[in-house]
Coordinates of C-alpha atoms in Angstrom, one line a residue:
X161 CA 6.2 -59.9 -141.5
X162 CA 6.1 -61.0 -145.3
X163 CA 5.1 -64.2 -146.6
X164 CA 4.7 -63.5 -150.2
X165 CA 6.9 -65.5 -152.5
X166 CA 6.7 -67.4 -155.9
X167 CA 6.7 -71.2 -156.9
X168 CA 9.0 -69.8 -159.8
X169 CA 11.9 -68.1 -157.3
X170 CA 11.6 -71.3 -155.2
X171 CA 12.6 -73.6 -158.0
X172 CA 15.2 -71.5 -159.5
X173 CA 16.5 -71.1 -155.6
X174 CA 16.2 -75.1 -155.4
X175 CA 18.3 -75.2 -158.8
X176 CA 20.8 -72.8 -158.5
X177 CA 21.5 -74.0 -154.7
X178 CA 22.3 -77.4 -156.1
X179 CA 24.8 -76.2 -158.5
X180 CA 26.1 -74.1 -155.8
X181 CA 26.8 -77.4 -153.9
X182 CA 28.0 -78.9 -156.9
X183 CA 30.9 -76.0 -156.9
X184 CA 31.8 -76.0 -153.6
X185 CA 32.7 -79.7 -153.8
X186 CA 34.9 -78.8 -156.9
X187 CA 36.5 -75.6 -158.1
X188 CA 34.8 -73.1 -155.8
X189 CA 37.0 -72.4 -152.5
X190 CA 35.7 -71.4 -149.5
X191 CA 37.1 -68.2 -147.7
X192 CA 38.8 -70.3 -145.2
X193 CA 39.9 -73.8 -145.0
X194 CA 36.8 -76.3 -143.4
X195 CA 39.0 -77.8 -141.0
X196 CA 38.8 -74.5 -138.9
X197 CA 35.3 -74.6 -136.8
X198 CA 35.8 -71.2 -136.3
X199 CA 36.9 -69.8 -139.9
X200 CA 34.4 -67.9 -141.1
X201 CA 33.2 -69.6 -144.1
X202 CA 31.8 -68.6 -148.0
X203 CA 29.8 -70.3 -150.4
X204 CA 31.9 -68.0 -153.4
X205 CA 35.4 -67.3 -152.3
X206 CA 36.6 -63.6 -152.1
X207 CA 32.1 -62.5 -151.7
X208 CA 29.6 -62.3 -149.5
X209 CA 26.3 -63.8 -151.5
X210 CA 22.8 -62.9 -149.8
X211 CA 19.4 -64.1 -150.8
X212 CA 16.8 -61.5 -150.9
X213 CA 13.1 -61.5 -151.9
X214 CA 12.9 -58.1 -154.6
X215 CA 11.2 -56.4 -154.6
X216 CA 9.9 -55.2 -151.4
X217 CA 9.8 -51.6 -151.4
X218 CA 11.6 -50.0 -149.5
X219 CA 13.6 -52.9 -147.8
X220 CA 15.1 -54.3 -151.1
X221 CA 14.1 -52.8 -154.8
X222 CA 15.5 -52.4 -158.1
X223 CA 16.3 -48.7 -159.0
X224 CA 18.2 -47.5 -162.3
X225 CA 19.6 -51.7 -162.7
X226 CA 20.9 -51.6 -159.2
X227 CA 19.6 -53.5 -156.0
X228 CA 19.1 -51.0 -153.3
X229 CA 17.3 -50.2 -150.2
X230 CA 17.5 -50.5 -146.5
X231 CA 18.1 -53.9 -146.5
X232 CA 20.7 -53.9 -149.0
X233 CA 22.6 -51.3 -146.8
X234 CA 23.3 -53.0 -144.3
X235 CA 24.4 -56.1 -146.3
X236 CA 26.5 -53.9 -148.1
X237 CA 28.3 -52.9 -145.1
X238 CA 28.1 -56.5 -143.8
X239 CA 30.5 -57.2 -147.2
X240 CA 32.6 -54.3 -146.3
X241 CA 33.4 -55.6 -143.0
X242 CA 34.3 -58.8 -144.7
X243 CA 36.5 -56.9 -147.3
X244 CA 34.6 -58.4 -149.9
X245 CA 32.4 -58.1 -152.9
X246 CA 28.7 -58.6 -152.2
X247 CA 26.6 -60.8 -154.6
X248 CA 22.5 -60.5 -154.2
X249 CA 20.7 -62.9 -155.5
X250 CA 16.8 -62.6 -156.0
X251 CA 15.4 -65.1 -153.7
X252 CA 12.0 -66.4 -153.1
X253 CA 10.4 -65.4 -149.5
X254 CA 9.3 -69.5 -149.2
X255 CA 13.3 -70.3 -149.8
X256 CA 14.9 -68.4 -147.1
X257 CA 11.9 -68.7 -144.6
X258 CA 12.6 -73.1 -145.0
X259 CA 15.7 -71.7 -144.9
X260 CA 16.3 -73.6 -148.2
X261 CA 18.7 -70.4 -149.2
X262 CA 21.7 -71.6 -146.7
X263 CA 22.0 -73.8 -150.5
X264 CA 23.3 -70.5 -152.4
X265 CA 23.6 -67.7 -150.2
X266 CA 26.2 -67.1 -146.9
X267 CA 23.2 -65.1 -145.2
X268 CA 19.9 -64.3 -146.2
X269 CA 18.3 -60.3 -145.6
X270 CA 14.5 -59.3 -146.6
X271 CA 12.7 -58.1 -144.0
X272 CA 12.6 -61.4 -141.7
X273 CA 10.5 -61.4 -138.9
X274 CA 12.0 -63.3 -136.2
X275 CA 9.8 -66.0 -134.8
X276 CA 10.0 -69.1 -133.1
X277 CA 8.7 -71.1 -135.7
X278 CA 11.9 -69.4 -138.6
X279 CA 14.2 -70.3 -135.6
X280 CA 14.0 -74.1 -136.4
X281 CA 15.3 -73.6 -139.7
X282 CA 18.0 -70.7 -139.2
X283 CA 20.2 -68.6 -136.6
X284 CA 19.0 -65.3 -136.5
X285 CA 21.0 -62.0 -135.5
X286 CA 20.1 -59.3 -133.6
X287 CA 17.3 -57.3 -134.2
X288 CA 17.9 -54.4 -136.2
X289 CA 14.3 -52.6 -136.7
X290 CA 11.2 -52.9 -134.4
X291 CA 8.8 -53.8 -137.0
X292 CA 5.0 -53.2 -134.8
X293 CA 1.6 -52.8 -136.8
X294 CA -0.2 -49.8 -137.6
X295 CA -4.3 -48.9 -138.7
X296 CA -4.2 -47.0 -141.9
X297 CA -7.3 -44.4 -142.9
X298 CA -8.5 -42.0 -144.9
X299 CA -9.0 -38.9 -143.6
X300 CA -12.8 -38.3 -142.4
X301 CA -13.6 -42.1 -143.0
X302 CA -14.4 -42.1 -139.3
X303 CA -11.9 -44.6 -138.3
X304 CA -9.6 -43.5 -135.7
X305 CA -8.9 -46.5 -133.8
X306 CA -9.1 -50.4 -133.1
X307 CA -12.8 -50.0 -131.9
X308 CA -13.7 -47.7 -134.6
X309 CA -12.8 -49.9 -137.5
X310 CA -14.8 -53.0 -136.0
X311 CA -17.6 -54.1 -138.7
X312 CA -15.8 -52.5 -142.0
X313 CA -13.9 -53.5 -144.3
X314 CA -10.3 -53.4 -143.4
X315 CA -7.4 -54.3 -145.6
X316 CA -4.4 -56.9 -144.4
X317 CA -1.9 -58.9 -146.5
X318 CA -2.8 -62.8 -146.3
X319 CA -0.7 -64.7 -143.8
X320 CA 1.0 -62.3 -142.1
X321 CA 1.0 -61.0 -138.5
X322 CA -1.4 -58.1 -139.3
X323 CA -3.8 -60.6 -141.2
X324 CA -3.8 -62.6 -137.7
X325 CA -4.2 -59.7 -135.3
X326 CA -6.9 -58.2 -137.4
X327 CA -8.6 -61.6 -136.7
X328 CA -8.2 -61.9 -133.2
X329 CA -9.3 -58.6 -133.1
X330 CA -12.3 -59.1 -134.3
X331 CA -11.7 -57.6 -137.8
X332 CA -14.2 -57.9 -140.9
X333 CA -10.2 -58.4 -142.5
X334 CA -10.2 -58.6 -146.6
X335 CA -6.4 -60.2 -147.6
X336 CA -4.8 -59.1 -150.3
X337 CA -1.9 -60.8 -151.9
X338 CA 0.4 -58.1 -151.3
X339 CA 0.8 -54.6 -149.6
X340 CA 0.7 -53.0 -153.0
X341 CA -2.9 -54.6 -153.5
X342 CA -3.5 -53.8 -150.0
X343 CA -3.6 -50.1 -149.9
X344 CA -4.9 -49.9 -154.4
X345 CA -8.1 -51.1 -152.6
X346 CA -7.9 -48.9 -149.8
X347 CA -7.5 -46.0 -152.2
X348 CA -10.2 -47.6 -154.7
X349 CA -12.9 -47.5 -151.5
X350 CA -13.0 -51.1 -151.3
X351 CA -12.2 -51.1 -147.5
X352 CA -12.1 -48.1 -145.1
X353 CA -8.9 -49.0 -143.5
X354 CA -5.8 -51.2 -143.7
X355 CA -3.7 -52.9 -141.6
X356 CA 0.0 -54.0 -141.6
X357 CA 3.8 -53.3 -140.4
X358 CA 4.3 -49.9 -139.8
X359 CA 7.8 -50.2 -141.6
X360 CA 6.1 -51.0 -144.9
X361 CA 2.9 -49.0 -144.5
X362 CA 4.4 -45.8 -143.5
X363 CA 6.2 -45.6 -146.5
X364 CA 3.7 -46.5 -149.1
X365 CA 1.1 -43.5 -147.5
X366 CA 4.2 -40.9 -146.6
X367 CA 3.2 -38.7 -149.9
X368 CA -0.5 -39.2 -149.7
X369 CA -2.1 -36.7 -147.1
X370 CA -5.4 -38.3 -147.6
X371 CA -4.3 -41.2 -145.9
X372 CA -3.3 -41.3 -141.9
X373 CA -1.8 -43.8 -139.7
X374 CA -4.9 -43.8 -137.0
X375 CA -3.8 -46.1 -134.3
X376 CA 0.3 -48.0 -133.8
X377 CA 0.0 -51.4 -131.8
X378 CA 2.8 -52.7 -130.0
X379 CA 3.4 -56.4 -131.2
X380 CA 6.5 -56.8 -130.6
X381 CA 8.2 -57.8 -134.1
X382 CA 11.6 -57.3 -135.2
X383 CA 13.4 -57.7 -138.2
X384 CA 16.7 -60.3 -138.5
X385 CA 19.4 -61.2 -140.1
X386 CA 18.8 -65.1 -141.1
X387 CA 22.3 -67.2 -141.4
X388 CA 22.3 -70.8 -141.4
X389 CA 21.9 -72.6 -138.4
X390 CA 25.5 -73.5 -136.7
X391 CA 27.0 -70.9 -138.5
X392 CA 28.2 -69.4 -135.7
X393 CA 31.7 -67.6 -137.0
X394 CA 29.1 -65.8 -140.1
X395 CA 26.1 -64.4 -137.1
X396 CA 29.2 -63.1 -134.9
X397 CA 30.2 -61.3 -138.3
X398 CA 26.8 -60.2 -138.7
X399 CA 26.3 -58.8 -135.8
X400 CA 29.6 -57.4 -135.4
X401 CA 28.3 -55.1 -138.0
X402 CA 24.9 -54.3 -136.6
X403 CA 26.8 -53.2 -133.1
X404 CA 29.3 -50.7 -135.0
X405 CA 26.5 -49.4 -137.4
X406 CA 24.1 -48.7 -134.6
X407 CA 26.5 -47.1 -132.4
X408 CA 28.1 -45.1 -135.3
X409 CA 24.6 -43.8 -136.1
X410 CA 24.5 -45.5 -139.7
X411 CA 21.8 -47.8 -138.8
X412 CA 19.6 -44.1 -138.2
X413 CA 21.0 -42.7 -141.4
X414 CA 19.7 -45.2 -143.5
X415 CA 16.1 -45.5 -142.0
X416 CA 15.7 -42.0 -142.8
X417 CA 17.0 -42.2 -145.9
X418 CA 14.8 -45.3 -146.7
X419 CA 11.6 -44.3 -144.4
X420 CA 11.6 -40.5 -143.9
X421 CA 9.0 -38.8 -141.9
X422 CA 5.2 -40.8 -142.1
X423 CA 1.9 -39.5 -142.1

């Protein structure tokens, strides 16, 4: 889904991942000794450190000095599990799509689409949220559907999936650097419509009833977990907890606390 990132995140990633090396060849212990293939494995000994791109409302977010979110769940109970302390560290989007964050964190968690292209560089786990577009309106701009929206101007977020189905759709498509641009020009009149995840876009129009969600479209997309690749002891962890906190109705729980009802 998101592609957004900074050059500034990627060097600080780049930097801090080195020094994170540099520690785990010294004074830094693992949770389990390296001669076990199958001992689950930590970069910081006794916590479970996971990249994140914030903000990216409402998957990860800073609210009153704390990290919080959907997204943040879910690692949070990924630490519990582990019976240890989770560490987030603010990541940029370029680092943990390369893959780069394997350097610094144990897993990574912002939203990840999983593709076939992110699988080169990093195991992913199980899906745990359909992530499909939707066509966002104002109410009596005329646009109701696909058809209807051909020949305006339609807002999409550059370089992701929406920006590309608008296109093959045949889409006058306007990209905007990021969602929160994305619908400020919707809003402003600069385009009649918008286009994008229904995750993200259903939450950012929930309070406004001028604005509709006019047509879903069935892509396909789900969100993952990303773990380095190999790290096969860490993604049986990880999904471990996805299983329990779907079938215990948690993984519900927090996408209504975190999504709500939509427009």
């Amino acid at each position: 889904m998101r592609i957004t990132s900074t050059v500034l995140k990627s060097l600080a990633v780049a930097a801090v991942g080195a020094l994170a090396l540099t520690a785990c060849g010294s004074s830094e212990t693992p949770a389990a000794s390296s001669t076990d293939a199958n001992a689950l494995k930590l970069i910081n000994a006794g916590k479970l450190t996971v990249c994140s791109d914030i903000p990216y409302e409402p998957f990860e977010f800073v609210k009153d000095g704390k990290n919080v979110g959907f997204d943040m769940d879910i690692a949070a109970e990924i630490a519990k599990d582990m019976k240890v302390e989770l560490t987030v560290i603010d990541s940029s989007f370029d680092a943990i799509e390369s893959g780069l964050f394997k350097t610094q964190c144990d897993i990574a968690i912002s939203s990840v689409s999983i593709t076939d292209a992110r699988k080169g560089n990093m195991d992913f786990s199980t899906p745990y949220m359909d992530d499909d577009l939707t066509l966002v309106a104002k109410e009596g701009s005329g646009v109701t559907d696909l058809e209807s929206a051909k020949g305006k101007k339609v807002g999409v977020q550059q370089a992701t999936t929406g920006a590309k189905f608008a296109t093959e759709n045949g889409l006058d498509a306007i990209g905007y650097e990021d969602s929160g641009l994305q619908l400020a020009s919707l809003k402003a009149g600069t385009t009649v419509a918008t286009l994008g995840n229904q995750s993200v876009l259903g939450y950012a129009i929930k309070d406004d009833p001028t604005l509709k969600r006019v047509a879903d479209f069935k892509t396909g997309e789900q969100l993952g977990v990303a773990v380095p690749k190999g790290a096969t002891p860490m993604l049986d962890q990880v999904n471990t907890t996805l299983k329990r906190l779907t079938d215990d109705g948690s993984l519900a729980k927090f996408t209504a606390t975190w999504f709500g009802t939509t427009n």
